[in-house]
Every structure is written in structure tokens, then in C-alpha cells.
PDB file of N, CA and C in Angstrom:
ATOM      1  N   MET N   1       0.838  -1.178   0.000  1.00  0.00           N
ATOM      2  CA  MET N   1       0.000   0.000   0.000  1.00  0.00           C
ATOM      3  C   MET N   1       0.878   1.234   0.000  1.00  0.00           C
ATOM      4  N   PHE N   2       0.318   2.340  -0.387  1.00  0.00           N
ATOM      5  CA  PHE N   2       1.021   3.615  -0.300  1.00  0.00           C
ATOM      6  C   PHE N   2       0.015   4.708   0.042  1.00  0.00           C
ATOM      7  N   VAL N   3       0.542   5.840   0.506  1.00  0.00           N
ATOM      8  CA  VAL N   3      -0.306   6.971   0.894  1.00  0.00           C
ATOM      9  C   VAL N   3      -0.140   8.075  -0.134  1.00  0.00           C
ATOM     10  N   LYS N   4      -1.251   8.565  -0.659  1.00  0.00           N
ATOM     11  CA  LYS N   4      -1.248   9.696  -1.591  1.00  0.00           C
ATOM     12  C   LYS N   4      -1.647  10.940  -0.812  1.00  0.00           C
ATOM     13  N   ILE N   5      -0.814  11.973  -0.892  1.00  0.00           N
ATOM     14  CA  ILE N   5      -1.051  13.245  -0.208  1.00  0.00           C
ATOM     15  C   ILE N   5      -1.502  14.284  -1.225  1.00  0.00           C
ATOM     16  N   THR N   6      -2.546  15.031  -0.894  1.00  0.00           N
ATOM     17  CA  THR N   6      -3.001  16.153  -1.714  1.00  0.00           C
ATOM     18  C   THR N   6      -2.955  17.398  -0.839  1.00  0.00           C
ATOM     19  N   ALA N   7      -2.084  18.332  -1.212  1.00  0.00           N
ATOM     20  CA  ALA N   7      -1.910  19.556  -0.422  1.00  0.00           C
ATOM     21  C   ALA N   7      -3.203  20.352  -0.350  1.00  0.00           C
ATOM     22  N   ASN N   8      -3.395  21.045   0.757  1.00  0.00           N
ATOM     23  CA  ASN N   8      -4.572  21.876   0.946  1.00  0.00           C
ATOM     24  C   ASN N   8      -4.298  23.262   0.362  1.00  0.00           C
ATOM     25  N   ASP N   9      -4.694  23.448  -0.894  1.00  0.00           N
ATOM     26  CA  ASP N   9      -4.530  24.741  -1.555  1.00  0.00           C
ATOM     27  C   ASP N   9      -5.840  25.513  -1.591  1.00  0.00           C
ATOM     28  N   ASN N  10      -6.870  24.934  -0.995  1.00  0.00           N
ATOM     29  CA  ASN N  10      -8.200  25.532  -0.993  1.00  0.00           C
ATOM     30  C   ASN N  10      -8.275  26.617   0.082  1.00  0.00           C
ATOM     31  N   LYS N  11      -8.537  27.833  -0.316  1.00  0.00           N
ATOM     32  CA  LYS N  11      -8.576  28.964   0.623  1.00  0.00           C
ATOM     33  C   LYS N  11      -9.773  28.889   1.573  1.00  0.00           C
ATOM     34  N   SER N  12     -10.808  28.127   1.203  1.00  0.00           N
ATOM     35  CA  SER N  12     -11.980  28.033   2.067  1.00  0.00           C
ATOM     36  C   SER N  12     -11.894  26.862   3.049  1.00  0.00           C
ATOM     37  N   ALA N  13     -10.780  26.154   3.055  1.00  0.00           N
ATOM     38  CA  ALA N  13     -10.601  25.025   3.977  1.00  0.00           C
ATOM     39  C   ALA N  13     -10.397  25.543   5.399  1.00  0.00           C
ATOM     40  N   PRO N  14     -10.687  24.730   6.374  1.00  0.00           N
ATOM     41  CA  PRO N  14     -10.528  25.151   7.770  1.00  0.00           C
ATOM     42  C   PRO N  14      -9.079  25.521   8.089  1.00  0.00           C
ATOM     43  N   PRO N  15      -8.861  26.473   8.980  1.00  0.00           N
ATOM     44  CA  PRO N  15      -7.500  26.848   9.361  1.00  0.00           C
ATOM     45  C   PRO N  15      -6.778  25.656   9.981  1.00  0.00           C
ATOM     46  N   GLY N  16      -5.541  25.481   9.613  1.00  0.00           N
ATOM     47  CA  GLY N  16      -4.728  24.406  10.171  1.00  0.00           C
ATOM     48  C   GLY N  16      -4.749  23.126   9.366  1.00  0.00           C
ATOM     49  N   LYS N  17      -5.666  22.999   8.414  1.00  0.00           N
ATOM     50  CA  LYS N  17      -5.698  21.787   7.584  1.00  0.00           C
ATOM     51  C   LYS N  17      -4.603  21.887   6.537  1.00  0.00           C
ATOM     52  N   LEU N  18      -3.662  20.945   6.583  1.00  0.00           N
ATOM     53  CA  LEU N  18      -2.514  20.975   5.692  1.00  0.00           C
ATOM     54  C   LEU N  18      -2.721  20.166   4.419  1.00  0.00           C
ATOM     55  N   ALA N  19      -3.390  19.013   4.547  1.00  0.00           N
ATOM     56  CA  ALA N  19      -3.534  18.132   3.383  1.00  0.00           C
ATOM     57  C   ALA N  19      -4.595  17.071   3.627  1.00  0.00           C
ATOM     58  N   ASP N  20      -5.043  16.491   2.520  1.00  0.00           N
ATOM     59  CA  ASP N  20      -5.876  15.292   2.559  1.00  0.00           C
ATOM     60  C   ASP N  20      -4.979  14.111   2.218  1.00  0.00           C
ATOM     61  N   ALA N  21      -5.342  12.939   2.715  1.00  0.00           N
ATOM     62  CA  ALA N  21      -4.548  11.737   2.439  1.00  0.00           C
ATOM     63  C   ALA N  21      -5.477  10.583   2.095  1.00  0.00           C
ATOM     64  N   GLU N  22      -4.988   9.717   1.205  1.00  0.00           N
ATOM     65  CA  GLU N  22      -5.697   8.503   0.808  1.00  0.00           C
ATOM     66  C   GLU N  22      -4.731   7.338   0.940  1.00  0.00           C
ATOM     67  N   ILE N  23      -5.231   6.193   1.322  1.00  0.00           N
ATOM     68  CA  ILE N  23      -4.408   4.981   1.346  1.00  0.00           C
ATOM     69  C   ILE N  23      -4.814   4.143   0.145  1.00  0.00           C
ATOM     70  N   HIS N  24      -3.849   3.888  -0.743  1.00  0.00           N
ATOM     71  CA  HIS N  24      -4.067   3.087  -1.948  1.00  0.00           C
ATOM     72  C   HIS N  24      -3.508   1.691  -1.705  1.00  0.00           C
ATOM     73  N   PHE N  25      -4.327   0.684  -1.955  1.00  0.00           N
ATOM     74  CA  PHE N  25      -3.911  -0.701  -1.752  1.00  0.00           C
ATOM     75  C   PHE N  25      -3.370  -1.267  -3.060  1.00  0.00           C
ATOM     76  N   THR N  26      -2.264  -1.991  -2.970  1.00  0.00           N
ATOM     77  CA  THR N  26      -1.598  -2.504  -4.170  1.00  0.00           C
ATOM     78  C   THR N  26      -1.450  -4.021  -4.177  1.00  0.00           C
ATOM     79  N   GLU N  27      -1.951  -4.701  -3.146  1.00  0.00           N
ATOM     80  CA  GLU N  27      -1.854  -6.159  -3.080  1.00  0.00           C
ATOM     81  C   GLU N  27      -3.092  -6.740  -2.416  1.00  0.00           C
ATOM     82  N   GLY N  28      -3.253  -8.037  -2.564  1.00  0.00           N
ATOM     83  CA  GLY N  28      -4.304  -8.768  -1.868  1.00  0.00           C
ATOM     84  C   GLY N  28      -5.698  -8.441  -2.376  1.00  0.00           C
ATOM     85  N   VAL N  29      -6.683  -8.757  -1.556  1.00  0.00           N
ATOM     86  CA  VAL N  29      -8.075  -8.581  -1.974  1.00  0.00           C
ATOM     87  C   VAL N  29      -8.467  -7.115  -2.103  1.00  0.00           C
ATOM     88  N   LEU N  30      -7.715  -6.210  -1.497  1.00  0.00           N
ATOM     89  CA  LEU N  30      -8.009  -4.772  -1.598  1.00  0.00           C
ATOM     90  C   LEU N  30      -7.247  -4.101  -2.743  1.00  0.00           C
ATOM     91  N   ASP N  31      -6.472  -4.860  -3.518  1.00  0.00           N
ATOM     92  CA  ASP N  31      -5.702  -4.312  -4.640  1.00  0.00           C
ATOM     93  C   ASP N  31      -6.625  -3.523  -5.560  1.00  0.00           C
ATOM     94  N   GLY N  32      -6.209  -2.305  -5.876  1.00  0.00           N
ATOM     95  CA  GLY N  32      -6.987  -1.446  -6.761  1.00  0.00           C
ATOM     96  C   GLY N  32      -7.994  -0.556  -6.047  1.00  0.00           C
ATOM     97  N   LEU N  33      -8.095  -0.683  -4.724  1.00  0.00           N
ATOM     98  CA  LEU N  33      -9.018   0.148  -3.963  1.00  0.00           C
ATOM     99  C   LEU N  33      -8.251   1.190  -3.161  1.00  0.00           C
ATOM    100  N   LYS N  34      -8.961   2.234  -2.725  1.00  0.00           N
ATOM    101  CA  LYS N  34      -8.358   3.256  -1.881  1.00  0.00           C
ATOM    102  C   LYS N  34      -9.308   3.597  -0.753  1.00  0.00           C
ATOM    103  N   LEU N  35      -8.737   3.993   0.375  1.00  0.00           N
ATOM    104  CA  LEU N  35      -9.510   4.431   1.539  1.00  0.00           C
ATOM    105  C   LEU N  35      -9.272   5.921   1.685  1.00  0.00           C
ATOM    106  N   ILE N  36     -10.326   6.705   1.551  1.00  0.00           N
ATOM    107  CA  ILE N  36     -10.209   8.159   1.584  1.00  0.00           C
ATOM    108  C   ILE N  36     -10.715   8.695   2.912  1.00  0.00           C
ATOM    109  N   GLY N  37     -10.501   9.978   3.155  1.00  0.00           N
ATOM    110  CA  GLY N  37     -11.073  10.626   4.324  1.00  0.00           C
ATOM    111  C   GLY N  37     -10.083  10.959   5.413  1.00  0.00           C
ATOM    112  N   PHE N  38      -8.789  10.713   5.192  1.00  0.00           N
ATOM    113  CA  PHE N  38      -7.768  11.098   6.161  1.00  0.00           C
ATOM    114  C   PHE N  38      -7.402  12.557   5.918  1.00  0.00           C
ATOM    115  N   ALA N  39      -7.002  13.261   6.958  1.00  0.00           N
ATOM    116  CA  ALA N  39      -6.548  14.643   6.815  1.00  0.00           C
ATOM    117  C   ALA N  39      -5.385  14.894   7.760  1.00  0.00           C
ATOM    118  N   VAL N  40      -4.442  15.718   7.305  1.00  0.00           N
ATOM    119  CA  VAL N  40      -3.293  16.107   8.121  1.00  0.00           C
ATOM    120  C   VAL N  40      -3.521  17.537   8.570  1.00  0.00           C
ATOM    121  N   TRP N  41      -3.377  17.765   9.879  1.00  0.00           N
ATOM    122  CA  TRP N  41      -3.639  19.066  10.485  1.00  0.00           C
ATOM    123  C   TRP N  41      -2.428  19.541  11.265  1.00  0.00           C
ATOM    124  N   GLU N  42      -2.234  20.849  11.297  1.00  0.00           N
ATOM    125  CA  GLU N  42      -1.257  21.465  12.200  1.00  0.00           C
ATOM    126  C   GLU N  42      -1.903  21.499  13.578  1.00  0.00           C
ATOM    127  N   ARG N  43      -1.161  21.096  14.594  1.00  0.00           N
ATOM    128  CA  ARG N  43      -1.729  21.126  15.956  1.00  0.00           C
ATOM    129  C   ARG N  43      -2.007  22.570  16.354  1.00  0.00           C
ATOM    130  N   ARG N  44      -3.029  22.769  17.145  1.00  0.00           N
ATOM    131  CA  ARG N  44      -3.411  24.127  17.574  1.00  0.00           C
ATOM    132  C   ARG N  44      -2.285  24.802  18.344  1.00  0.00           C
ATOM    133  N   SER N  45      -1.494  24.005  19.051  1.00  0.00           N
ATOM    134  CA  SER N  45      -0.365  24.561  19.807  1.00  0.00           C
ATOM    135  C   SER N  45       0.766  24.982  18.880  1.00  0.00           C
ATOM    136  N   GLY N  46       0.685  24.552  17.612  1.00  0.00           N
ATOM    137  CA  GLY N  46       1.717  24.903  16.644  1.00  0.00           C
ATOM    138  C   GLY N  46       2.902  23.964  16.648  1.00  0.00           C
ATOM    139  N   THR N  47       2.896  22.981  17.533  1.00  0.00           N
ATOM    140  CA  THR N  47       3.998  22.026  17.595  1.00  0.00           C
ATOM    141  C   THR N  47       3.513  20.651  17.165  1.00  0.00           C
ATOM    142  N   GLY N  48       3.896  20.235  15.975  1.00  0.00           N
ATOM    143  CA  GLY N  48       3.550  18.904  15.511  1.00  0.00           C
ATOM    144  C   GLY N  48       2.326  18.862  14.621  1.00  0.00           C
ATOM    145  N   ARG N  49       2.008  17.655  14.227  1.00  0.00           N
ATOM    146  CA  ARG N  49       0.908  17.407  13.301  1.00  0.00           C
ATOM    147  C   ARG N  49      -0.015  16.344  13.868  1.00  0.00           C
ATOM    148  N   ASN N  50      -1.235  16.330  13.378  1.00  0.00           N
ATOM    149  CA  ASN N  50      -2.217  15.346  13.782  1.00  0.00           C
ATOM    150  C   ASN N  50      -2.891  14.798  12.533  1.00  0.00           C
ATOM    151  N   VAL N  51      -3.387  13.582  12.620  1.00  0.00           N
ATOM    152  CA  VAL N  51      -4.111  12.955  11.513  1.00  0.00           C
ATOM    153  C   VAL N  51      -5.516  12.613  11.992  1.00  0.00           C
ATOM    154  N   THR N  52      -6.519  13.025  11.209  1.00  0.00           N
ATOM    155  CA  THR N  52      -7.881  12.605  11.493  1.00  0.00           C
ATOM    156  C   THR N  52      -8.242  11.477  10.528  1.00  0.00           C
ATOM    157  N   PHE N  53      -9.125  10.598  10.986  1.00  0.00           N
ATOM    158  CA  PHE N  53      -9.492   9.402  10.246  1.00  0.00           C
ATOM    159  C   PHE N  53     -10.866   9.563   9.609  1.00  0.00           C
ATOM    160  N   PRO N  54     -11.172   8.725   8.615  1.00  0.00           N
ATOM    161  CA  PRO N  54     -12.491   8.794   7.988  1.00  0.00           C
ATOM    162  C   PRO N  54     -13.597   8.600   9.030  1.00  0.00           C
ATOM    163  N   ALA N  55     -14.634   9.417   8.940  1.00  0.00           N
ATOM    164  CA  ALA N  55     -15.740   9.332   9.891  1.00  0.00           C
ATOM    165  C   ALA N  55     -17.035   9.784   9.218  1.00  0.00           C
ATOM    166  N   ARG N  56     -18.127   9.356   9.792  1.00  0.00           N
ATOM    167  CA  ARG N  56     -19.455   9.757   9.320  1.00  0.00           C
ATOM    168  C   ARG N  56     -20.096  10.575  10.432  1.00  0.00           C
ATOM    169  N   THR N  57     -20.616  11.729  10.094  1.00  0.00           N
ATOM    170  CA  THR N  57     -21.282  12.552  11.106  1.00  0.00           C
ATOM    171  C   THR N  57     -22.785  12.262  11.104  1.00  0.00           C
ATOM    172  N   TYR N  58     -23.390  12.418  12.261  1.00  0.00           N
ATOM    173  CA  TYR N  58     -24.821  12.226  12.411  1.00  0.00           C
ATOM    174  C   TYR N  58     -25.298  13.078  13.576  1.00  0.00           C
ATOM    175  N   SER N  59     -26.602  13.253  13.690  1.00  0.00           N
ATOM    176  CA  SER N  59     -27.169  14.071  14.756  1.00  0.00           C
ATOM    177  C   SER N  59     -28.049  13.237  15.670  1.00  0.00           C
ATOM    178  N   VAL N  60     -27.952  13.514  16.971  1.00  0.00           N
ATOM    179  CA  VAL N  60     -28.815  12.912  17.979  1.00  0.00           C
ATOM    180  C   VAL N  60     -29.341  14.052  18.829  1.00  0.00           C
ATOM    181  N   ASN N  61     -30.650  14.254  18.803  1.00  0.00           N
ATOM    182  CA  ASN N  61     -31.283  15.349  19.558  1.00  0.00           C
ATOM    183  C   ASN N  61     -30.628  16.698  19.263  1.00  0.00           C
ATOM    184  N   GLY N  62     -30.290  16.926  18.006  1.00  0.00           N
ATOM    185  CA  GLY N  62     -29.689  18.183  17.597  1.00  0.00           C
ATOM    186  C   GLY N  62     -28.203  18.301  17.880  1.00  0.00           C
ATOM    187  N   GLU N  63     -27.627  17.303  18.512  1.00  0.00           N
ATOM    188  CA  GLU N  63     -26.194  17.313  18.824  1.00  0.00           C
ATOM    189  C   GLU N  63     -25.443  16.555  17.726  1.00  0.00           C
ATOM    190  N   ARG N  64     -24.413  17.183  17.188  1.00  0.00           N
ATOM    191  CA  ARG N  64     -23.627  16.576  16.116  1.00  0.00           C
ATOM    192  C   ARG N  64     -22.596  15.618  16.707  1.00  0.00           C
ATOM    193  N   ARG N  65     -22.590  14.379  16.190  1.00  0.00           N
ATOM    194  CA  ARG N  65     -21.655  13.358  16.647  1.00  0.00           C
ATOM    195  C   ARG N  65     -20.933  12.762  15.453  1.00  0.00           C
ATOM    196  N   SER N  66     -19.890  12.005  15.743  1.00  0.00           N
ATOM    197  CA  SER N  66     -19.081  11.409  14.694  1.00  0.00           C
ATOM    198  C   SER N  66     -18.886   9.921  14.961  1.00  0.00           C
ATOM    199  N   PHE N  67     -18.967   9.122  13.911  1.00  0.00           N
ATOM    200  CA  PHE N  67     -18.798   7.682  13.983  1.00  0.00           C
ATOM    201  C   PHE N  67     -17.562   7.320  13.174  1.00  0.00           C
ATOM    202  N   SER N  68     -16.526   6.826  13.826  1.00  0.00           N
ATOM    203  CA  SER N  68     -15.272   6.485  13.158  1.00  0.00           C
ATOM    204  C   SER N  68     -15.469   5.284  12.240  1.00  0.00           C
ATOM    205  N   LEU N  69     -15.010   5.391  10.998  1.00  0.00           N
ATOM    206  CA  LEU N  69     -15.157   4.306  10.032  1.00  0.00           C
ATOM    207  C   LEU N  69     -13.972   3.341  10.065  1.00  0.00           C
ATOM    208  N   LEU N  70     -12.881   3.718  10.669  1.00  0.00           N
ATOM    209  CA  LEU N  70     -11.706   2.853  10.775  1.00  0.00           C
ATOM    210  C   LEU N  70     -11.424   2.653  12.253  1.00  0.00           C
ATOM    211  N   ARG N  71     -11.722   1.445  12.736  1.00  0.00           N
ATOM    212  CA  ARG N  71     -11.587   1.164  14.159  1.00  0.00           C
ATOM    213  C   ARG N  71     -10.822  -0.141  14.356  1.00  0.00           C
ATOM    214  N   PRO N  72     -10.191  -0.290  15.507  1.00  0.00           N
ATOM    215  CA  PRO N  72      -9.476  -1.547  15.793  1.00  0.00           C
ATOM    216  C   PRO N  72     -10.442  -2.736  15.807  1.00  0.00           C
ATOM    217  N   ALA N  73     -10.048  -3.805  15.152  1.00  0.00           N
ATOM    218  CA  ALA N  73     -10.898  -4.998  15.092  1.00  0.00           C
ATOM    219  C   ALA N  73     -10.736  -5.880  16.323  1.00  0.00           C
ATOM    220  N   ASN N  74      -9.577  -5.819  16.976  1.00  0.00           N
ATOM    221  CA  ASN N  74      -9.303  -6.731  18.083  1.00  0.00           C
ATOM    222  C   ASN N  74      -9.195  -6.026  19.429  1.00  0.00           C
ATOM    223  N   GLY N  75      -9.651  -4.796  19.502  1.00  0.00           N
ATOM    224  CA  GLY N  75      -9.610  -4.063  20.766  1.00  0.00           C
ATOM    225  C   GLY N  75      -8.273  -3.420  21.071  1.00  0.00           C
ATOM    226  N   ASP N  76      -7.297  -3.541  20.167  1.00  0.00           N
ATOM    227  CA  ASP N  76      -5.974  -2.942  20.360  1.00  0.00           C
ATOM    228  C   ASP N  76      -6.058  -1.443  20.074  1.00  0.00           C
ATOM    229  N   ALA N  77      -6.049  -0.632  21.130  1.00  0.00           N
ATOM    230  CA  ALA N  77      -6.209   0.816  20.987  1.00  0.00           C
ATOM    231  C   ALA N  77      -5.047   1.457  20.233  1.00  0.00           C
ATOM    232  N   THR N  78      -3.908   0.783  20.142  1.00  0.00           N
ATOM    233  CA  THR N  78      -2.746   1.356  19.448  1.00  0.00           C
ATOM    234  C   THR N  78      -2.727   1.008  17.960  1.00  0.00           C
ATOM    235  N   ALA N  79      -3.693   0.230  17.483  1.00  0.00           N
ATOM    236  CA  ALA N  79      -3.704  -0.196  16.084  1.00  0.00           C
ATOM    237  C   ALA N  79      -3.755   0.997  15.125  1.00  0.00           C
ATOM    238  N   GLN N  80      -4.478   2.049  15.493  1.00  0.00           N
ATOM    239  CA  GLN N  80      -4.570   3.221  14.619  1.00  0.00           C
ATOM    240  C   GLN N  80      -3.268   3.997  14.563  1.00  0.00           C
ATOM    241  N   ASP N  81      -2.409   3.839  15.558  1.00  0.00           N
ATOM    242  CA  ASP N  81      -1.137   4.563  15.573  1.00  0.00           C
ATOM    243  C   ASP N  81      -0.273   4.224  14.363  1.00  0.00           C
ATOM    244  N   ARG N  82      -0.325   2.973  13.903  1.00  0.00           N
ATOM    245  CA  ARG N  82       0.487   2.571  12.740  1.00  0.00           C
ATOM    246  C   ARG N  82       0.050   3.331  11.490  1.00  0.00           C
ATOM    247  N   ILE N  83      -1.254   3.457  11.299  1.00  0.00           N
ATOM    248  CA  ILE N  83      -1.763   4.192  10.139  1.00  0.00           C
ATOM    249  C   ILE N  83      -1.456   5.677  10.293  1.00  0.00           C
ATOM    250  N   ARG N  84      -1.633   6.211  11.491  1.00  0.00           N
ATOM    251  CA  ARG N  84      -1.335   7.624  11.750  1.00  0.00           C
ATOM    252  C   ARG N  84       0.131   7.934  11.408  1.00  0.00           C
ATOM    253  N   GLU N  85       1.046   7.082  11.861  1.00  0.00           N
ATOM    254  CA  GLU N  85       2.474   7.282  11.576  1.00  0.00           C
ATOM    255  C   GLU N  85       2.774   7.145  10.092  1.00  0.00           C
ATOM    256  N   LEU N  86       2.107   6.216   9.409  1.00  0.00           N
ATOM    257  CA  LEU N  86       2.285   6.042   7.972  1.00  0.00           C
ATOM    258  C   LEU N  86       1.876   7.310   7.220  1.00  0.00           C
ATOM    259  N   VAL N  87       0.744   7.899   7.600  1.00  0.00           N
ATOM    260  CA  VAL N  87       0.257   9.121   6.946  1.00  0.00           C
ATOM    261  C   VAL N  87       1.198  10.291   7.256  1.00  0.00           C
ATOM    262  N   LEU N  88       1.636  10.418   8.511  1.00  0.00           N
ATOM    263  CA  LEU N  88       2.550  11.511   8.869  1.00  0.00           C
ATOM    264  C   LEU N  88       3.883  11.388   8.154  1.00  0.00           C
ATOM    265  N   GLN N  89       4.379  10.162   8.000  1.00  0.00           N
ATOM    266  CA  GLN N  89       5.630   9.945   7.274  1.00  0.00           C
ATOM    267  C   GLN N  89       5.473  10.325   5.804  1.00  0.00           C
ATOM    268  N   ALA N  90       4.342   9.930   5.201  1.00  0.00           N
ATOM    269  CA  ALA N  90       4.088  10.284   3.803  1.00  0.00           C
ATOM    270  C   ALA N  90       3.983  11.794   3.639  1.00  0.00           C
ATOM    271  N   TYR N  91       3.372  12.483   4.610  1.00  0.00           N
ATOM    272  CA  TYR N  91       3.260  13.942   4.528  1.00  0.00           C
ATOM    273  C   TYR N  91       4.636  14.593   4.657  1.00  0.00           C
ATOM    274  N   ALA N  92       5.479  14.083   5.539  1.00  0.00           N
ATOM    275  CA  ALA N  92       6.837  14.624   5.692  1.00  0.00           C
ATOM    276  C   ALA N  92       7.623  14.463   4.396  1.00  0.00           C
ATOM    277  N   GLU N  93       7.490  13.312   3.746  1.00  0.00           N
ATOM    278  CA  GLU N  93       8.161  13.096   2.459  1.00  0.00           C
ATOM    279  C   GLU N  93       7.603  14.021   1.391  1.00  0.00           C
ATOM    280  N   PHE N  94       6.287  14.238   1.405  1.00  0.00           N
ATOM    281  CA  PHE N  94       5.644  15.152   0.468  1.00  0.00           C
ATOM    282  C   PHE N  94       6.188  16.567   0.650  1.00  0.00           C
ATOM    283  N   GLU N  95       6.331  16.998   1.916  1.00  0.00           N
ATOM    284  CA  GLU N  95       6.879  18.327   2.209  1.00  0.00           C
ATOM    285  C   GLU N  95       8.303  18.456   1.684  1.00  0.00           C
ATOM    286  N   GLU N  96       9.123  17.429   1.899  1.00  0.00           N
ATOM    287  CA  GLU N  96      10.515  17.450   1.436  1.00  0.00           C
ATOM    288  C   GLU N  96      10.577  17.571  -0.080  1.00  0.00           C
ATOM    289  N   GLN N  97       9.755  16.777  -0.780  1.00  0.00           N
ATOM    290  CA  GLN N  97       9.743  16.812  -2.231  1.00  0.00           C
ATOM    291  C   GLN N  97       9.245  18.166  -2.745  1.00  0.00           C
ATOM    292  N   SER N  98       8.269  18.750  -2.068  1.00  0.00           N
ATOM    293  CA  SER N  98       7.745  20.053  -2.460  1.00  0.00           C
ATOM    294  C   SER N  98       8.800  21.137  -2.276  1.00  0.00           C
ATOM    295  N   ALA N  99       9.584  21.044  -1.201  1.00  0.00           N
ATOM    296  CA  ALA N  99      10.641  22.027  -0.938  1.00  0.00           C
ATOM    297  C   ALA N  99      11.740  21.936  -1.982  1.00  0.00           C
ATOM    298  N   VAL N 100      12.069  20.736  -2.413  1.00  0.00           N
ATOM    299  CA  VAL N 100      13.109  20.544  -3.420  1.00  0.00           C
ATOM    300  C   VAL N 100      12.636  21.060  -4.774  1.00  0.00           C
ATOM    301  N   ALA N 101      11.349  20.860  -5.071  1.00  0.00           N
ATOM    302  CA  ALA N 101      10.789  21.262  -6.356  1.00  0.00           C
ATOM    303  C   ALA N 101      10.701  22.779  -6.524  1.00  0.00           C
ATOM    304  N   THR N 102      10.660  23.517  -5.412  1.00  0.00           N
ATOM    305  CA  THR N 102      10.520  24.974  -5.523  1.00  0.00           C
ATOM    306  C   THR N 102      11.835  25.683  -5.439  1.00  0.00           C
TER     307      THR N 102
END
């Protein structure tokens, strides 16, 4: 698999949103498919980056809630950390390549 990064060049995007990310699968039963909905954000404190995962929003009694579409299957709370690090690494490489290109 690999991560495709798309820089946030949209002026109407929320402040702090740096890029969108997709995971493209290249082997196995998921070959040829992609998982979209990841985003890379600058932390509000200004130190570091954060990754948000695909989610579906819904309302309950007028309150907006979010349902995560990518969750650990075996109860391992650290399972998402591997994907988060993969996306952050891909974004760092994207930044390096963008800096060299300019």
C-alpha cells in the first residue's frame, strides 16, 4: 500500500488543515481500492501534526456526533497509531519533495 497526499490549496478550507490523504492498496483482496477521508492538520499549539481518520457525522437530539469508520478490530487501541504514523511519514516526504521542487 502507499499513501497519496493532496496539499490543501483551498482557501476556504478550515485553518490548520494541511492536506488530505488517501491509502491506496496494491496487493491482496483490496488491490486497486483506496480508503479516503484522512486529513493532516497542524496542531493548535503549533507544535507537531495530527491525523484525522475517515468518519461519518450524524445528529442525535440536535447534537452533532461522529462515527469512526476505521476502528481496531481486536480491541488494540494502538492499532490506529500505525496508520497515523504512515500518513505523517508520507506527509513529511511530500513536504521534502515540495521544498526541493521549488
